[in-house]
Short mmCIF file of C-alpha atoms in Angstrom, two decimals:
data_model
loop_
_atom_site.label_atom_id
_atom_site.label_comp_id
_atom_site.label_asym_id
_atom_site.label_seq_id
_atom_site.Cartn_x
_atom_site.Cartn_y
_atom_site.Cartn_z
CA MET A 18 17.71 -7.92 -37.07
CA LYS A 19 19.00 -8.81 -33.60
CA THR A 20 16.29 -9.45 -31.01
CA GLN A 21 16.72 -7.82 -27.63
CA LYS A 22 17.41 -10.24 -24.80
CA LEU A 23 14.42 -10.66 -22.49
CA LYS A 24 15.07 -9.40 -18.99
CA ASN A 25 14.73 -11.68 -15.97
CA ARG A 26 11.30 -11.04 -14.46
CA TRP A 27 12.53 -11.96 -10.96
CA LEU A 28 15.21 -9.24 -11.22
CA ILE A 29 12.45 -6.85 -12.33
CA ALA A 30 10.64 -7.85 -9.11
CA ALA A 31 13.85 -7.25 -7.10
CA SER A 32 14.11 -3.76 -8.67
CA ALA A 33 10.51 -3.09 -7.62
CA VAL A 34 11.39 -4.14 -4.06
CA GLY A 35 14.37 -1.74 -4.16
CA ILE A 36 12.06 1.18 -4.99
CA HIS A 37 9.46 0.24 -2.38
CA ILE A 38 11.97 -0.38 0.44
CA SER A 39 13.30 3.16 -0.13
CA ILE A 40 9.98 5.01 -0.19
CA GLY A 41 8.55 2.76 2.55
CA SER A 42 10.99 4.40 4.96
CA VAL A 43 8.21 6.99 5.40
CA TYR A 44 6.65 4.47 7.83
CA ALA A 45 9.64 5.01 10.15
CA TYR A 46 8.65 8.67 10.52
CA SER A 47 7.97 8.30 14.25
CA VAL A 48 11.73 7.70 14.76
CA MET A 49 12.50 11.22 13.56
CA THR A 50 9.63 12.99 15.34
CA ASN A 51 11.44 13.66 18.64
CA PRO A 52 14.86 14.70 17.23
CA VAL A 53 13.20 17.04 14.71
CA LYS A 54 10.70 18.59 17.16
CA ASP A 55 13.54 19.39 19.56
CA ILE A 56 15.38 21.34 16.85
CA PHE A 57 12.26 23.29 15.84
CA ASP A 58 11.21 23.59 19.50
CA VAL A 59 7.60 22.61 18.77
CA ASP A 60 5.21 19.87 19.87
CA GLY A 61 5.46 16.44 18.21
CA SER A 62 1.96 16.85 16.72
CA VAL A 63 3.24 19.86 14.75
CA ILE A 64 6.06 17.80 13.23
CA LYS A 65 3.63 14.98 12.36
CA TRP A 66 1.96 17.29 9.86
CA ALA A 67 4.88 16.67 7.48
CA PHE A 68 4.00 12.96 7.54
CA LYS A 69 0.28 13.67 6.99
CA ILE A 70 1.08 15.96 4.04
CA ALA A 71 3.41 13.28 2.57
CA ILE A 72 0.69 10.59 2.73
CA LEU A 73 -1.87 13.02 1.29
CA LEU A 74 0.48 13.88 -1.59
CA LEU A 75 1.21 10.17 -2.09
CA GLY A 76 -2.47 9.56 -2.82
CA LEU A 77 -2.98 12.72 -4.88
CA SER A 78 0.17 12.34 -7.01
CA ALA A 79 -0.60 8.64 -7.59
CA ALA A 80 -4.07 9.65 -8.79
CA PHE A 81 -3.13 12.64 -10.97
CA LEU A 82 0.17 11.31 -12.36
CA GLY A 83 -1.01 7.73 -12.97
CA ARG A 84 -1.73 8.36 -16.67
CA TRP A 85 1.68 10.00 -17.08
CA VAL A 86 3.37 6.96 -15.48
CA GLU A 87 1.61 4.69 -18.02
CA LYS A 88 2.59 6.98 -20.89
CA VAL A 89 6.32 7.38 -20.18
CA GLY A 90 7.01 3.90 -18.76
CA PRO A 91 8.55 2.69 -15.49
CA LYS A 92 12.15 3.71 -16.24
CA VAL A 93 11.29 7.41 -16.61
CA SER A 94 8.69 7.53 -13.82
CA GLY A 95 10.99 5.51 -11.50
CA THR A 96 13.80 7.98 -12.16
CA ALA A 97 11.43 10.89 -11.41
CA ALA A 98 10.39 9.15 -8.18
CA GLY A 99 14.03 8.79 -7.11
CA LEU A 100 14.75 12.46 -7.81
CA PHE A 101 11.62 13.75 -6.04
CA TYR A 102 12.00 11.54 -2.97
CA GLY A 103 15.77 12.01 -2.75
CA VAL A 104 15.53 15.81 -3.13
CA GLY A 105 12.67 15.86 -0.62
CA ILE A 106 14.79 14.14 2.04
CA LEU A 107 17.92 16.20 1.21
CA GLY A 108 15.80 19.36 1.41
CA SER A 109 14.48 18.23 4.79
CA GLY A 110 18.09 18.19 6.00
CA LEU A 111 18.53 21.76 4.76
CA ALA A 112 15.25 22.77 6.47
CA VAL A 113 16.53 21.34 9.77
CA GLN A 114 19.87 23.10 9.33
CA LEU A 115 18.10 26.43 8.64
CA GLU A 116 15.46 25.68 11.30
CA SER A 117 12.68 26.45 8.79
CA LEU A 118 9.52 24.49 9.60
CA TRP A 119 7.71 25.57 6.42
CA LEU A 120 10.67 24.41 4.30
CA PHE A 121 10.50 21.07 6.15
CA TYR A 122 6.78 20.73 5.30
CA LEU A 123 7.51 21.63 1.65
CA CYS A 124 10.46 19.27 1.24
CA TYR A 125 9.37 16.23 3.28
CA GLY A 126 5.62 16.61 2.79
CA VAL A 127 5.12 17.98 -0.72
CA ILE A 128 8.27 17.12 -2.72
CA GLY A 129 8.90 13.85 -0.86
CA GLY A 130 5.17 13.02 -1.04
CA ILE A 131 5.15 13.33 -4.85
CA GLY A 132 8.15 10.97 -4.92
CA LEU A 133 6.20 8.55 -2.73
CA GLY A 134 3.19 8.51 -5.07
CA LEU A 135 5.29 8.04 -8.22
CA GLY A 136 7.48 5.40 -6.58
CA TYR A 137 4.50 3.48 -5.23
CA ILE A 138 2.63 2.98 -8.52
CA THR A 139 5.60 2.81 -10.94
CA PRO A 140 6.72 -0.79 -10.33
CA VAL A 141 3.33 -2.27 -9.49
CA SER A 142 1.62 -2.06 -12.91
CA THR A 143 4.85 -3.30 -14.52
CA LEU A 144 4.96 -6.35 -12.24
CA VAL A 145 1.35 -7.26 -13.04
CA LYS A 146 2.37 -7.40 -16.73
CA TRP A 147 5.48 -9.52 -16.04
CA PHE A 148 3.59 -11.98 -13.79
CA PRO A 149 0.19 -12.64 -15.42
CA ASP A 150 0.32 -16.10 -13.84
CA ARG A 151 1.13 -14.98 -10.27
CA ARG A 152 -0.03 -11.40 -9.93
CA GLY A 153 -0.71 -11.58 -6.21
CA LEU A 154 2.75 -12.97 -5.39
CA ALA A 155 4.54 -10.42 -7.60
CA THR A 156 2.78 -7.31 -6.31
CA GLY A 157 2.96 -8.72 -2.78
CA MET A 158 6.76 -8.89 -2.98
CA ALA A 159 7.10 -5.25 -3.92
CA ILE A 160 4.52 -3.93 -1.49
CA MET A 161 5.99 -6.16 1.25
CA GLY A 162 9.15 -4.09 0.77
CA PHE A 163 7.13 -0.96 1.57
CA GLY A 164 5.82 -2.59 4.75
CA PHE A 165 9.20 -3.89 5.94
CA ALA A 166 11.11 -0.68 5.19
CA ALA A 167 10.50 0.80 8.65
CA LEU A 168 12.21 -2.20 10.24
CA ILE A 169 15.29 -1.64 8.09
CA PHE A 170 15.53 2.14 8.05
CA GLY A 171 14.15 2.86 11.55
CA PRO A 172 17.32 1.68 13.36
CA VAL A 173 19.51 3.21 10.60
CA MET A 174 17.84 6.61 11.13
CA GLN A 175 18.26 6.43 14.89
CA SER A 176 21.95 5.53 14.60
CA LEU A 177 22.57 8.37 12.13
CA PHE A 178 20.77 10.89 14.37
CA ASN A 179 22.98 9.79 17.27
CA TYR A 180 26.31 9.78 15.40
CA VAL A 181 26.18 12.49 12.73
CA GLY A 182 23.33 14.81 13.86
CA VAL A 183 19.86 15.37 12.46
CA SER A 184 20.56 17.45 9.33
CA ASN A 185 23.52 15.25 8.27
CA ALA A 186 21.35 12.16 8.82
CA PHE A 187 18.82 13.53 6.31
CA TYR A 188 21.60 14.27 3.81
CA ILE A 189 22.95 10.72 4.06
CA LEU A 190 19.49 9.13 3.90
CA GLY A 191 18.52 11.28 0.91
CA LEU A 192 21.57 10.08 -1.02
CA ILE A 193 20.95 6.42 -0.05
CA TYR A 194 17.31 6.57 -1.18
CA MET A 195 18.16 8.38 -4.40
CA ILE A 196 20.92 5.92 -5.38
CA LEU A 197 18.75 2.88 -4.52
CA ILE A 198 15.69 4.11 -6.44
CA LEU A 199 17.65 5.37 -9.48
CA SER A 200 19.61 2.10 -9.69
CA SER A 201 16.40 0.07 -9.51
CA ALA A 202 14.71 2.29 -12.12
CA ARG A 203 17.54 1.63 -14.59
CA TYR A 204 16.68 -2.09 -14.77
CA ILE A 205 12.90 -2.02 -14.55
CA GLU A 206 10.93 -1.98 -17.80
CA ARG A 207 7.70 -3.30 -19.31
CA PRO A 208 7.65 -6.77 -20.88
CA PRO A 209 7.26 -7.09 -24.67
CA GLU A 210 3.70 -6.83 -26.03
CA GLY A 211 1.80 -10.09 -25.52
CA TYR A 212 4.42 -11.48 -23.11
CA LEU A 213 3.67 -14.87 -21.52
CA PRO A 214 5.97 -16.73 -19.10
CA GLU A 215 7.44 -20.15 -19.88
CA GLY A 216 4.82 -22.91 -19.86
CA PHE A 217 1.95 -20.55 -20.71
CA LYS A 218 2.66 -19.97 -24.39
CA PRO A 219 0.20 -21.44 -26.94
CA GLY A 220 0.55 -25.21 -27.12
CA GLU A 221 2.41 -25.51 -23.79
CA GLY A 222 -0.64 -26.58 -21.80
CA LYS A 223 -1.04 -23.93 -19.08
CA THR A 224 -3.51 -21.09 -19.52
CA ILE A 225 -4.04 -17.78 -17.76
CA LYS A 226 -7.53 -16.66 -16.76
CA LYS A 227 -8.58 -13.74 -18.91
CA ASP A 228 -9.16 -10.35 -17.27
CA LEU A 229 -12.75 -9.19 -16.92
CA ALA A 230 -11.99 -6.23 -19.19
CA ASN A 231 -9.06 -4.24 -20.60
CA ILE A 232 -10.20 -0.64 -20.30
CA SER A 233 -8.89 2.89 -19.75
CA ALA A 234 -8.97 4.79 -16.46
CA ASN A 235 -11.87 6.94 -17.70
CA GLU A 236 -13.86 3.84 -18.60
CA ALA A 237 -13.07 2.25 -15.21
CA LEU A 238 -14.56 5.31 -13.49
CA LYS A 239 -17.90 4.55 -15.16
CA THR A 240 -18.18 1.08 -13.57
CA ASN A 241 -19.67 0.10 -10.20
CA ARG A 242 -16.64 -2.12 -9.60
CA PHE A 243 -14.34 0.90 -9.27
CA TYR A 244 -16.45 2.46 -6.52
CA TYR A 245 -16.92 -0.85 -4.71
CA ILE A 246 -13.17 -1.36 -4.45
CA TRP A 247 -12.59 2.29 -3.49
CA ILE A 248 -15.00 1.94 -0.53
CA MET A 249 -13.47 -1.40 0.48
CA MET A 250 -9.95 0.06 0.48
CA PHE A 251 -10.98 3.25 2.30
CA ILE A 252 -12.56 1.31 5.18
CA ASN A 253 -9.77 -1.28 5.44
CA ILE A 254 -7.10 1.46 5.51
CA ALA A 255 -8.98 3.86 7.83
CA CYS A 256 -9.57 1.15 10.44
CA GLY A 257 -6.07 -0.31 10.11
CA ILE A 258 -4.29 3.04 10.40
CA ALA A 259 -6.48 3.94 13.39
CA ILE A 260 -5.30 0.80 15.21
CA ILE A 261 -1.65 1.32 14.19
CA SER A 262 -1.66 4.97 15.33
CA ALA A 263 -3.17 4.01 18.70
CA ALA A 264 -1.31 0.72 19.24
CA SER A 265 1.09 1.86 21.98
CA PRO A 266 -1.48 3.50 24.31
CA MET A 267 -3.88 0.60 23.64
CA MET A 268 -1.27 -1.92 24.82
CA GLN A 269 -0.63 0.13 27.94
CA GLU A 270 -4.37 0.44 28.68
CA LYS A 271 -5.49 -3.13 27.92
CA LEU A 272 -2.45 -5.23 28.92
CA ASN A 273 -0.78 -2.85 31.42
CA TYR A 274 2.37 -2.77 29.29
CA THR A 275 5.15 -0.30 30.02
CA PRO A 276 5.89 2.23 27.25
CA MET A 277 9.01 0.20 26.34
CA GLU A 278 7.03 -3.06 26.09
CA ALA A 279 4.39 -1.30 24.00
CA ALA A 280 7.12 0.06 21.69
CA ALA A 281 8.34 -3.52 21.11
CA VAL A 282 4.80 -4.51 20.05
CA VAL A 283 4.74 -1.55 17.64
CA GLY A 284 7.92 -2.97 16.08
CA LEU A 285 6.23 -6.36 15.69
CA ILE A 286 3.27 -4.63 14.04
CA GLY A 287 5.71 -3.59 11.31
CA VAL A 288 6.74 -7.24 10.87
CA PHE A 289 3.16 -8.50 10.56
CA ASN A 290 2.24 -5.59 8.28
CA GLY A 291 5.02 -6.72 5.92
CA LEU A 292 4.27 -10.45 6.24
CA GLY A 293 0.57 -9.89 5.57
CA ARG A 294 1.43 -8.20 2.27
CA ILE A 295 3.18 -11.24 0.81
CA LEU A 296 0.99 -13.85 2.57
CA TRP A 297 -2.49 -12.60 1.62
CA SER A 298 -1.59 -11.39 -1.87
CA SER A 299 -0.04 -14.81 -2.65
CA LEU A 300 -3.08 -16.62 -1.20
CA SER A 301 -5.37 -14.44 -3.32
CA ASP A 302 -3.92 -16.16 -6.43
CA TYR A 303 -5.68 -19.31 -5.17
CA LEU A 304 -8.60 -18.01 -3.05
CA GLY A 305 -9.71 -15.37 -5.56
CA ARG A 306 -9.36 -11.63 -4.90
CA ALA A 307 -13.00 -10.96 -3.96
CA ASN A 308 -13.03 -13.90 -1.54
CA THR A 309 -9.83 -12.63 0.09
CA TYR A 310 -11.44 -9.26 0.90
CA ILE A 311 -14.58 -11.00 2.19
CA ILE A 312 -12.34 -12.96 4.61
CA PHE A 313 -10.65 -9.68 5.66
CA PHE A 314 -13.89 -7.93 6.55
CA GLY A 315 -15.62 -10.92 8.12
CA PHE A 316 -12.69 -11.55 10.46
CA GLN A 317 -12.20 -7.88 11.35
CA ILE A 318 -15.86 -7.42 12.33
CA LEU A 319 -15.31 -10.12 14.97
CA ALA A 320 -11.81 -8.88 15.88
CA PHE A 321 -12.75 -5.24 16.52
CA PHE A 322 -15.82 -6.38 18.48
CA LEU A 323 -13.80 -8.76 20.68
CA LEU A 324 -10.52 -6.84 21.16
CA PRO A 325 -11.73 -4.64 24.07
CA LYS A 326 -13.13 -7.72 25.81
CA ILE A 327 -10.05 -9.95 25.53
CA GLY A 328 -8.04 -10.05 28.74
CA VAL A 329 -5.65 -12.90 27.82
CA GLU A 330 -2.40 -11.38 26.54
CA ILE A 331 -1.51 -13.98 23.89
CA VAL A 332 -5.05 -14.07 22.46
CA PHE A 333 -5.18 -10.26 22.30
CA LEU A 334 -1.85 -10.13 20.45
CA VAL A 335 -2.77 -12.92 18.00
CA VAL A 336 -6.02 -11.14 17.08
CA LEU A 337 -4.26 -7.76 16.79
CA PHE A 338 -1.42 -9.09 14.62
CA THR A 339 -3.90 -10.94 12.36
CA VAL A 340 -5.78 -7.66 11.84
CA ILE A 341 -2.47 -5.99 10.90
CA THR A 342 -1.68 -8.72 8.32
CA MET A 343 -5.05 -7.98 6.71
CA TYR A 344 -4.33 -4.24 6.68
CA GLY A 345 -1.08 -4.90 4.79
CA GLY A 346 -2.68 -7.64 2.69
CA GLY A 347 -5.34 -5.22 1.45
CA PHE A 348 -2.64 -2.99 -0.11
CA ALA A 349 -0.77 -5.88 -1.73
CA THR A 350 -3.82 -7.67 -3.15
CA LEU A 351 -5.21 -4.43 -4.64
CA PRO A 352 -3.06 -4.12 -7.82
CA ALA A 353 -3.67 -7.77 -8.77
CA PHE A 354 -7.42 -7.29 -8.18
CA LEU A 355 -7.44 -4.15 -10.32
CA GLY A 356 -5.63 -6.06 -13.09
CA ASP A 357 -8.30 -8.80 -12.94
CA LEU A 358 -11.13 -6.24 -13.05
CA PHE A 359 -9.84 -3.66 -15.53
CA GLY A 360 -6.86 -5.23 -17.35
CA THR A 361 -3.39 -3.74 -17.77
CA LYS A 362 -4.17 -1.04 -20.36
CA GLN A 363 -4.00 1.81 -17.80
CA LEU A 364 -3.47 -0.11 -14.58
CA GLY A 365 -1.08 2.46 -13.07
CA ALA A 366 -3.60 5.25 -13.59
CA ILE A 367 -6.49 3.19 -12.13
CA HIS A 368 -4.33 2.11 -9.16
CA GLY A 369 -3.43 5.74 -8.55
CA MET A 370 -7.08 6.81 -8.51
CA VAL A 371 -7.98 4.10 -5.98
CA LEU A 372 -5.08 5.26 -3.76
CA THR A 373 -6.98 8.51 -3.11
CA ALA A 374 -8.78 6.26 -0.60
CA TRP A 375 -5.43 5.95 1.25
CA ALA A 376 -4.91 9.72 1.23
CA LEU A 377 -8.32 10.31 2.81
CA ALA A 378 -8.29 7.29 5.14
CA GLY A 379 -4.89 8.28 6.58
CA VAL A 380 -6.50 11.42 7.98
CA VAL A 381 -10.02 10.12 8.74
CA GLY A 382 -9.12 6.86 10.55
CA PRO A 383 -6.89 8.22 13.35
CA THR A 384 -9.05 11.38 13.68
CA VAL A 385 -12.27 9.39 14.20
CA TYR A 386 -10.51 7.10 16.69
CA ASP A 387 -9.15 10.05 18.71
CA MET A 388 -12.46 11.96 18.67
CA VAL A 389 -14.64 9.01 19.76
CA LYS A 390 -12.11 7.85 22.37
CA LYS A 391 -11.88 11.36 23.83
CA ALA A 392 -15.66 11.86 23.84
CA THR A 393 -16.54 8.46 25.36
CA GLY A 394 -13.36 7.43 27.19
CA SER A 395 -14.23 3.87 26.11
CA LEU A 396 -12.13 1.63 23.87
CA ASP A 397 -15.19 -0.63 23.48
CA THR A 398 -17.38 2.16 22.07
CA THR A 399 -14.55 3.44 19.87
CA LEU A 400 -13.93 0.08 18.22
CA MET A 401 -17.68 -0.49 17.75
CA VAL A 402 -17.65 2.50 15.36
CA PHE A 403 -15.10 0.61 13.27
CA VAL A 404 -17.15 -2.60 13.52
CA GLY A 405 -19.98 -0.67 11.85
CA LEU A 406 -17.62 0.45 9.07
CA PHE A 407 -16.43 -3.13 8.52
CA VAL A 408 -20.07 -4.32 8.21
CA VAL A 409 -20.47 -1.78 5.38
CA ALA A 410 -17.22 -3.03 3.78
CA LEU A 411 -18.39 -6.67 4.02
CA VAL A 412 -21.69 -5.85 2.32
CA VAL A 413 -19.86 -3.96 -0.45
CA SER A 414 -17.37 -6.84 -0.93
CA LEU A 415 -20.30 -9.28 -1.32
CA PHE A 416 -21.80 -6.96 -3.96
CA MET A 417 -18.38 -6.92 -5.64
CA LYS A 418 -18.20 -10.73 -5.72
CA ARG A 419 -21.70 -11.01 -7.15
CA THR A 420 -20.89 -8.38 -9.81
CA VAL A 421 -17.62 -10.06 -10.80
CA ASP A 422 -19.16 -13.56 -10.94
CA LYS A 423 -22.05 -12.30 -13.08
CA ALA A 424 -19.67 -10.45 -15.43
CA HIS A 425 -17.57 -13.61 -15.89
CA GLN A 426 -20.73 -15.67 -16.57
CA ASP A 427 -21.93 -13.12 -19.14
CA LYS A 428 -18.48 -13.12 -20.77
CA ASP A 429 -18.46 -16.94 -20.97
CA LYS A 430 -21.98 -16.94 -22.47
CA ARG A 431 -20.93 -14.42 -25.15
CA LEU A 432 -17.85 -16.49 -25.98
CA HIS A 433 -19.90 -19.70 -26.14
CA LYS A 434 -22.44 -18.01 -28.43
CA LYS A 435 -19.65 -16.68 -30.65
CA LEU A 436 -18.08 -20.15 -30.98
CA LYS A 437 -21.49 -21.67 -31.74
CA LEU A 438 -22.09 -19.16 -34.53
CA ALA A 439 -18.63 -19.79 -35.92
#
């Protein structure tokens, strides 16, 4: 019987990047806000609801379809993601052409949002299985693609709007995304059962640290660890999105930047968001996942406290960009952390459930920022609210570390006892 040739795991990673670069174009939404609002003749805040719905559906579809993704495999779920996201963008073009705002919400927000959720979790659990030795690096590469996508597709969108019109731009983009995701989905697949990379097979010397457990999504929901990481992600995302959504006016207020100068900083935020995803997730392979999150929250308590008080431009920007790397790094380190905590049995489903924190934080973070800023008129007071949230996150991350360390110690004791009896 002929054995099937093993696929190249780095090409699997490249396929994952292809999917994430396509769906990550949602982060360039601000580029389309003005052209689209002019066609519908409404305020920009009305058009932004399509983006909010898309992020909400990303979290919800990732949570509710996670088990299905694990059941059918990455090829089928990746193909579904390409069809949903592609049809969502193509339908958005039709909505613009027909000048139907509700159709735009349905296509971009609901249909496109389901494609986002499926596309986000599909490659990540697969990569964790292909890279048991370097989980942080592997998931970081894919999720870096999501972070960098706005830099790639933002200028492309603007050029298409200028040269072919808004509805035609959506048609072209929809086809590009669909082709890119479907092509990537054709190559991506799970590794064989019990797969180990070269150098890690029995007798070859290198060993891989065993996961804390290998449990189902339902079993994960019964552990404290699941809720600890949910809270940690919710706070990191809520605070990060609040800063990102307010970055331009903050630059103008604190550093007296012109709107154009502030827009350039917003572009750089995209760069550091992407860089943080690969940097911190790769470092987490060496620092440990729990320690990485402790560093995130400890630094951000100081950063959010000091930002309103910093008057030196370069210092302000360094602190801000470091915060943004940690926002992106939180996303990229998450799948590897979940693999360590719960194993790969139903990793896609567990990852999807934790992403409900993203769905909620995407609404809560900017809303809290706007409400407190409007009520107090003070950036200092506003950011102090987020300092308080980060203190909670730091305490929870310390509980997480203690729980994980104790679980590993208990596991080692059981193994030692078992060997002694044998």
